[in-house]
PDB file of C-alpha atoms in Angstrom:
ATOM      1  CA  UNK T  80       5.394  11.700   6.776  1.00  0.00           C
ATOM      2  CA  UNK T  81       4.121  13.495   3.963  1.00  0.00           C
ATOM      3  CA  UNK T  82       6.898  14.241   3.080  1.00  0.00           C
ATOM      4  CA  UNK T  83       8.090  10.942   2.543  1.00  0.00           C
ATOM      5  CA  UNK T  84       4.853  10.326   0.538  1.00  0.00           C
ATOM      6  CA  UNK T  85       6.075  12.632  -1.648  1.00  0.00           C
ATOM      7  CA  UNK T  86       9.756  11.287  -2.275  1.00  0.00           C
ATOM      8  CA  UNK T  87       7.911   7.588  -3.028  1.00  0.00           C
ATOM      9  CA  UNK T  88       6.592   9.493  -6.573  1.00  0.00           C
ATOM     10  CA  UNK T  89       9.967   9.359  -7.631  1.00  0.00           C
ATOM     11  CA  UNK T  90      10.906   6.010  -5.935  1.00  0.00           C
ATOM     12  CA  UNK T  91      11.532   4.377  -9.919  1.00  0.00           C
ATOM     13  CA  UNK T  92      14.612   6.550  -9.668  1.00  0.00           C
ATOM     14  CA  UNK T  93      15.772   5.145  -6.563  1.00  0.00           C
ATOM     15  CA  UNK T  94      17.610   1.664  -5.486  1.00  0.00           C
ATOM     16  CA  UNK T  95      15.053  -0.853  -4.057  1.00  0.00           C
ATOM     17  CA  UNK T  96      17.021  -0.970  -1.118  1.00  0.00           C
ATOM     18  CA  UNK T  97      16.876   2.595  -0.639  1.00  0.00           C
ATOM     19  CA  UNK T  98      12.944   2.740  -1.111  1.00  0.00           C
ATOM     20  CA  UNK T  99      12.539  -0.298   1.410  1.00  0.00           C
ATOM     21  CA  UNK T 100      14.395   1.860   3.923  1.00  0.00           C
ATOM     22  CA  UNK T 101      11.950   4.567   3.371  1.00  0.00           C
ATOM     23  CA  UNK T 102       8.939   2.439   4.126  1.00  0.00           C
ATOM     24  CA  UNK T 103      10.916   0.981   7.109  1.00  0.00           C
ATOM     25  CA  UNK T 104      11.174   4.733   8.294  1.00  0.00           C
ATOM     26  CA  UNK T 105       7.753   5.609   7.248  1.00  0.00           C
ATOM     27  CA  UNK T 106       6.101   2.725   9.030  1.00  0.00           C
ATOM     28  CA  UNK T 107       7.972   3.294  12.485  1.00  0.00           C
ATOM     29  CA  UNK T 108       6.991   7.097  12.285  1.00  0.00           C
ATOM     30  CA  UNK T 109       3.685   6.004  11.808  1.00  0.00           C
ATOM     31  CA  UNK T 110       3.227   3.778  14.428  1.00  0.00           C
ATOM     32  CA  UNK T 111       5.252   6.171  16.763  1.00  0.00           C
ATOM     33  CA  UNK T 112       2.377   8.762  16.066  1.00  0.00           C
ATOM     34  CA  UNK T 113      -0.211   6.331  15.963  1.00  0.00           C
ATOM     35  CA  UNK T 114       0.392   4.469  19.238  1.00  0.00           C
ATOM     36  CA  UNK T 115       0.353   7.403  21.457  1.00  0.00           C
ATOM     37  CA  UNK T 116      -2.545   8.762  20.170  1.00  0.00           C
ATOM     38  CA  UNK T 117      -4.337   5.287  20.836  1.00  0.00           C
ATOM     39  CA  UNK T 118      -2.498   5.342  24.658  1.00  0.00           C
ATOM     40  CA  UNK T 119      -4.018   8.906  24.927  1.00  0.00           C
ATOM     41  CA  UNK T 120      -7.633   7.568  24.277  1.00  0.00           C
ATOM     42  CA  UNK T 121      -7.239   5.168  26.345  1.00  0.00           C
ATOM     43  CA  UNK T 122      -6.314   7.260  29.396  1.00  0.00           C
ATOM     44  CA  UNK T 123      -8.898   9.492  28.132  1.00  0.00           C
ATOM     45  CA  UNK T 124     -11.114   6.139  28.718  1.00  0.00           C
ATOM     46  CA  UNK T 125      -9.734   5.222  32.253  1.00  0.00           C
ATOM     47  CA  UNK T 126      -7.634   2.700  30.215  1.00  0.00           C
ATOM     48  CA  UNK T 127      -3.850   2.041  30.813  1.00  0.00           C
ATOM     49  CA  UNK T 128      -1.947   1.041  28.092  1.00  0.00           C
ATOM     50  CA  UNK T 129       1.194  -0.236  27.709  1.00  0.00           C
ATOM     51  CA  UNK T 130       3.973   0.967  25.397  1.00  0.00           C
ATOM     52  CA  UNK T 131       4.815  -1.064  22.349  1.00  0.00           C
ATOM     53  CA  UNK T 132       8.306   0.746  21.596  1.00  0.00           C
ATOM     54  CA  UNK T 133      10.781   2.227  23.569  1.00  0.00           C
ATOM     55  CA  UNK T 134      13.702   3.676  21.633  1.00  0.00           C
ATOM     56  CA  UNK T 135      14.816   0.540  19.659  1.00  0.00           C
ATOM     57  CA  UNK T 136      17.350   2.890  17.890  1.00  0.00           C
ATOM     58  CA  UNK T 137      18.994   2.828  21.044  1.00  0.00           C
ATOM     59  CA  UNK T 138      19.339  -0.845  21.091  1.00  0.00           C
ATOM     60  CA  UNK T 139      22.684  -1.798  22.837  1.00  0.00           C
ATOM     61  CA  UNK T 140      22.566  -5.492  21.599  1.00  0.00           C
ATOM     62  CA  UNK T 141      20.272  -7.592  19.657  1.00  0.00           C
ATOM     63  CA  UNK T 142      18.532  -9.126  23.374  1.00  0.00           C
ATOM     64  CA  UNK T 143      17.952  -5.470  23.819  1.00  0.00           C
ATOM     65  CA  UNK T 144      16.301  -4.737  20.447  1.00  0.00           C
ATOM     66  CA  UNK T 145      13.801  -7.876  20.415  1.00  0.00           C
ATOM     67  CA  UNK T 146      13.011  -8.006  24.089  1.00  0.00           C
ATOM     68  CA  UNK T 147      13.053  -4.458  26.143  1.00  0.00           C
ATOM     69  CA  UNK T 148      12.600  -2.234  22.894  1.00  0.00           C
ATOM     70  CA  UNK T 149      10.563  -3.596  19.882  1.00  0.00           C
ATOM     71  CA  UNK T 150       7.031  -4.741  19.850  1.00  0.00           C
ATOM     72  CA  UNK T 151       6.815  -5.088  23.551  1.00  0.00           C
ATOM     73  CA  UNK T 152       3.210  -6.413  23.095  1.00  0.00           C
ATOM     74  CA  UNK T 153       4.416  -9.451  21.061  1.00  0.00           C
ATOM     75  CA  UNK T 154       7.456  -9.982  23.637  1.00  0.00           C
ATOM     76  CA  UNK T 155       4.911 -10.200  26.403  1.00  0.00           C
ATOM     77  CA  UNK T 156       2.618 -12.700  24.535  1.00  0.00           C
ATOM     78  CA  UNK T 157       5.320 -15.020  23.074  1.00  0.00           C
ATOM     79  CA  UNK T 158       7.381 -15.384  26.028  1.00  0.00           C
ATOM     80  CA  UNK T 159       4.738 -17.214  27.906  1.00  0.00           C
ATOM     81  CA  UNK T 160       3.238 -19.029  25.493  1.00  0.00           C
ATOM     82  CA  UNK T 161       6.213 -20.127  23.792  1.00  0.00           C
ATOM     83  CA  UNK T 162       9.530 -19.493  25.484  1.00  0.00           C
ATOM     84  CA  UNK T 163       9.009 -20.527  28.726  1.00  0.00           C
ATOM     85  CA  UNK T 164       7.720 -23.689  27.971  1.00  0.00           C
ATOM     86  CA  UNK T 165      10.108 -24.576  25.393  1.00  0.00           C
ATOM     87  CA  UNK T 166      12.952 -23.239  27.522  1.00  0.00           C
ATOM     88  CA  UNK T 167      11.961 -25.868  30.414  1.00  0.00           C
ATOM     89  CA  UNK T 168      11.663 -29.079  28.295  1.00  0.00           C
ATOM     90  CA  UNK T 169      14.911 -28.214  25.678  1.00  0.00           C
ATOM     91  CA  UNK T 170      16.565 -25.487  27.073  1.00  0.00           C
ATOM     92  CA  UNK T 171      17.015 -21.533  26.144  1.00  0.00           C
ATOM     93  CA  UNK T 172      18.567 -22.055  23.096  1.00  0.00           C
ATOM     94  CA  UNK T 173      15.533 -23.525  22.059  1.00  0.00           C
ATOM     95  CA  UNK T 174      13.390 -21.461  23.519  1.00  0.00           C
ATOM     96  CA  UNK T 175      14.794 -18.373  21.490  1.00  0.00           C
ATOM     97  CA  UNK T 176      14.415 -20.312  18.073  1.00  0.00           C
ATOM     98  CA  UNK T 177      10.798 -21.584  18.885  1.00  0.00           C
ATOM     99  CA  UNK T 178      10.231 -17.945  19.865  1.00  0.00           C
ATOM    100  CA  UNK T 179      11.004 -16.361  16.719  1.00  0.00           C
ATOM    101  CA  UNK T 180       9.817 -19.292  14.328  1.00  0.00           C
ATOM    102  CA  UNK T 181       6.578 -19.013  15.983  1.00  0.00           C
ATOM    103  CA  UNK T 182       7.121 -14.791  15.404  1.00  0.00           C
ATOM    104  CA  UNK T 183       8.310 -16.091  11.961  1.00  0.00           C
ATOM    105  CA  UNK T 184       5.230 -17.713  10.734  1.00  0.00           C
ATOM    106  CA  UNK T 185       2.813 -15.307  12.228  1.00  0.00           C
ATOM    107  CA  UNK T 186       4.100 -12.754  10.002  1.00  0.00           C
ATOM    108  CA  UNK T 187       3.824 -14.770   7.011  1.00  0.00           C
ATOM    109  CA  UNK T 188       0.153 -15.321   7.890  1.00  0.00           C
ATOM    110  CA  UNK T 189      -0.189 -11.504   8.321  1.00  0.00           C
ATOM    111  CA  UNK T 190       1.629 -10.765   5.015  1.00  0.00           C
ATOM    112  CA  UNK T 191      -0.812 -13.255   3.281  1.00  0.00           C
ATOM    113  CA  UNK T 192      -3.760 -11.380   4.760  1.00  0.00           C
ATOM    114  CA  UNK T 193      -2.220  -7.755   3.406  1.00  0.00           C
ATOM    115  CA  UNK T 194      -0.652  -8.978  -0.042  1.00  0.00           C
ATOM    116  CA  UNK T 195      -3.017 -12.116  -1.175  1.00  0.00           C
ATOM    117  CA  UNK T 196       0.177 -13.812  -2.274  1.00  0.00           C
ATOM    118  CA  UNK T 197       1.503 -17.344  -0.912  1.00  0.00           C
ATOM    119  CA  UNK T 198       4.097 -17.002   1.364  1.00  0.00           C
ATOM    120  CA  UNK T 199       7.969 -16.934   0.040  1.00  0.00           C
ATOM    121  CA  UNK T 200       9.207 -18.062   3.506  1.00  0.00           C
ATOM    122  CA  UNK T 201      11.736 -15.116   3.376  1.00  0.00           C
ATOM    123  CA  UNK T 202       9.734 -13.383   6.698  1.00  0.00           C
ATOM    124  CA  UNK T 203      10.340 -16.599   8.733  1.00  0.00           C
ATOM    125  CA  UNK T 204      13.990 -16.824   7.524  1.00  0.00           C
ATOM    126  CA  UNK T 205      14.543 -13.480   9.047  1.00  0.00           C
ATOM    127  CA  UNK T 206      13.233 -14.165  12.327  1.00  0.00           C
ATOM    128  CA  UNK T 207      15.020 -17.308  12.233  1.00  0.00           C
ATOM    129  CA  UNK T 208      18.465 -15.434  11.455  1.00  0.00           C
ATOM    130  CA  UNK T 209      17.793 -13.280  14.417  1.00  0.00           C
ATOM    131  CA  UNK T 210      17.006 -15.910  16.644  1.00  0.00           C
ATOM    132  CA  UNK T 211      19.856 -17.450  15.967  1.00  0.00           C
ATOM    133  CA  UNK T 212      22.097 -14.271  15.979  1.00  0.00           C
ATOM    134  CA  UNK T 213      20.351 -13.600  19.522  1.00  0.00           C
ATOM    135  CA  UNK T 214      21.535 -17.099  20.787  1.00  0.00           C
ATOM    136  CA  UNK T 215      24.920 -16.719  19.379  1.00  0.00           C
ATOM    137  CA  UNK T 216      25.441 -13.070  20.785  1.00  0.00           C
ATOM    138  CA  UNK T 217      24.226 -14.760  24.310  1.00  0.00           C
ATOM    139  CA  UNK T 218      26.805 -17.552  23.992  1.00  0.00           C
ATOM    140  CA  UNK T 219      29.566 -15.004  23.033  1.00  0.00           C
ATOM    141  CA  UNK T 220      28.828 -13.176  25.724  1.00  0.00           C
ATOM    142  CA  UNK T 221      29.186 -15.867  27.802  1.00  0.00           C
ATOM    143  CA  UNK T 222      32.277 -17.398  26.726  1.00  0.00           C
ATOM    144  CA  UNK T 223      34.079 -13.938  26.033  1.00  0.00           C
ATOM    145  CA  UNK T 224      32.377 -11.068  28.160  1.00  0.00           C
ATOM    146  CA  UNK T 225      35.337  -9.043  28.676  1.00  0.00           C
ATOM    147  CA  UNK T 226      35.180  -8.562  24.906  1.00  0.00           C
ATOM    148  CA  UNK T 227      31.458  -8.808  24.371  1.00  0.00           C
ATOM    149  CA  UNK T 228      30.551  -5.689  26.331  1.00  0.00           C
ATOM    150  CA  UNK T 229      30.737  -3.159  23.894  1.00  0.00           C
ATOM    151  CA  UNK T 230      29.909   0.364  24.600  1.00  0.00           C
ATOM    152  CA  UNK T 231      27.017   1.876  23.485  1.00  0.00           C
ATOM    153  CA  UNK T 232      28.430   4.303  20.852  1.00  0.00           C
ATOM    154  CA  UNK T 233      29.658   1.028  19.007  1.00  0.00           C
ATOM    155  CA  UNK T 234      26.993  -1.600  19.685  1.00  0.00           C
ATOM    156  CA  UNK T 235      23.940   0.600  19.027  1.00  0.00           C
ATOM    157  CA  UNK T 236      25.115   1.197  15.328  1.00  0.00           C
ATOM    158  CA  UNK T 237      25.952  -2.184  15.237  1.00  0.00           C
ATOM    159  CA  UNK T 238      22.577  -3.712  15.893  1.00  0.00           C
ATOM    160  CA  UNK T 239      20.983  -1.043  13.581  1.00  0.00           C
ATOM    161  CA  UNK T 240      23.246  -1.955  10.715  1.00  0.00           C
ATOM    162  CA  UNK T 241      22.118  -5.810  11.105  1.00  0.00           C
ATOM    163  CA  UNK T 242      18.589  -5.098  12.152  1.00  0.00           C
ATOM    164  CA  UNK T 243      18.208  -3.082   8.787  1.00  0.00           C
ATOM    165  CA  UNK T 244      20.206  -4.911   6.495  1.00  0.00           C
ATOM    166  CA  UNK T 245      18.783  -7.836   7.585  1.00  0.00           C
ATOM    167  CA  UNK T 246      15.192  -6.185   6.955  1.00  0.00           C
ATOM    168  CA  UNK T 247      15.971  -4.757   3.572  1.00  0.00           C
ATOM    169  CA  UNK T 248      17.279  -8.097   2.562  1.00  0.00           C
ATOM    170  CA  UNK T 249      14.495 -10.743   3.799  1.00  0.00           C
ATOM    171  CA  UNK T 250      11.486  -8.665   5.575  1.00  0.00           C
ATOM    172  CA  UNK T 251      10.792  -5.619   3.035  1.00  0.00           C
ATOM    173  CA  UNK T 252      10.914  -7.747  -0.389  1.00  0.00           C
ATOM    174  CA  UNK T 253       7.650 -10.195   0.161  1.00  0.00           C
ATOM    175  CA  UNK T 254       5.890  -7.063   1.798  1.00  0.00           C
ATOM    176  CA  UNK T 255       6.704  -4.076  -0.829  1.00  0.00           C
ATOM    177  CA  UNK T 256       8.224  -5.981  -3.930  1.00  0.00           C
ATOM    178  CA  UNK T 257       6.666  -6.558  -7.186  1.00  0.00           C
ATOM    179  CA  UNK T 258       4.522  -3.663  -7.107  1.00  0.00           C
ATOM    180  CA  UNK T 259       2.831  -4.082  -3.860  1.00  0.00           C
ATOM    181  CA  UNK T 260       4.121  -0.949  -2.997  1.00  0.00           C
ATOM    182  CA  UNK T 261       2.391   1.100  -5.550  1.00  0.00           C
ATOM    183  CA  UNK T 262      -0.780  -0.941  -4.153  1.00  0.00           C
ATOM    184  CA  UNK T 263      -0.146   0.293  -0.465  1.00  0.00           C
ATOM    185  CA  UNK T 264       0.652   3.817  -1.909  1.00  0.00           C
ATOM    186  CA  UNK T 265      -2.534   4.510  -4.144  1.00  0.00           C
ATOM    187  CA  UNK T 266      -5.086   2.706  -1.035  1.00  0.00           C
ATOM    188  CA  UNK T 267      -3.110   5.302   1.940  1.00  0.00           C
ATOM    189  CA  UNK T 268      -3.662   8.162  -0.604  1.00  0.00           C
ATOM    190  CA  UNK T 269      -7.498   7.243  -1.296  1.00  0.00           C
ATOM    191  CA  UNK T 270      -7.701   6.770   2.717  1.00  0.00           C
ATOM    192  CA  UNK T 271      -6.023  10.161   3.587  1.00  0.00           C
ATOM    193  CA  UNK T 272      -8.287  12.009   0.650  1.00  0.00           C
ATOM    194  CA  UNK T 273     -11.223  10.232   2.649  1.00  0.00           C
ATOM    195  CA  UNK T 274     -10.496  11.512   5.768  1.00  0.00           C
ATOM    196  CA  UNK T 275      -9.261  14.977   4.394  1.00  0.00           C
ATOM    197  CA  UNK T 276     -13.184  15.238   3.121  1.00  0.00           C
ATOM    198  CA  UNK T 277     -14.655  13.746   6.064  1.00  0.00           C
ATOM    199  CA  UNK T 278     -12.763  16.817   7.823  1.00  0.00           C
ATOM    200  CA  UNK T 279     -13.899  19.359   5.399  1.00  0.00           C
ATOM    201  CA  UNK T 280     -17.590  18.079   5.928  1.00  0.00           C
ATOM    202  CA  UNK T 281     -17.347  18.270   9.566  1.00  0.00           C
ATOM    203  CA  UNK T 282     -16.310  21.834   9.656  1.00  0.00           C
ATOM    204  CA  UNK T 283     -18.647  22.725   7.176  1.00  0.00           C
ATOM    205  CA  UNK T 284     -21.347  21.107   9.826  1.00  0.00           C
ATOM    206  CA  UNK T 285     -20.000  23.038  12.724  1.00  0.00           C
ATOM    207  CA  UNK T 286     -20.201  26.198  10.722  1.00  0.00           C
ATOM    208  CA  UNK T 287     -16.547  27.009  10.444  1.00  0.00           C
TER     209      UNK T 287
END
């Protein structure tokens, strides 16, 4: 993560999509480091915390990615709250689209809280696109099962390319575009400096 921060200092010489891709890698690495630490703390306190990610880079399909590997807590909340009741009344495709719509709107609110900029609709479009893609994937699997069961060596790269490509197009620009990335980097550097200072102070107090 520290190495990625150093790369960001020369981001002005890089293509915007390359910068967004690095941000995506950084966010995943940060979460992959933070969440196990929180889980370990929970175990020390006698609380069991379920994993939030399960090797999303090994997803064999979009259904696999969104349903069983990425942000499992959100899936566990949205499935009974949105998908199940909508599916009961309007069918499975409507349930899928409604779930992704709610997820997109939630991300718009989160982005507004972070950036203080009015929503652009790109985050909602990202999730609706993936919802429609999941529905299409399921329909094709029923219609042509013999052709849609791709081996993992083929399916996984296709899923990764689709997720990354659509994220570069719709997900990252409203979060990191128009100078917001500089603000985030400055705030993170300030936080990191504060943590280093606090650690140094604790070591001095401990006489180390």
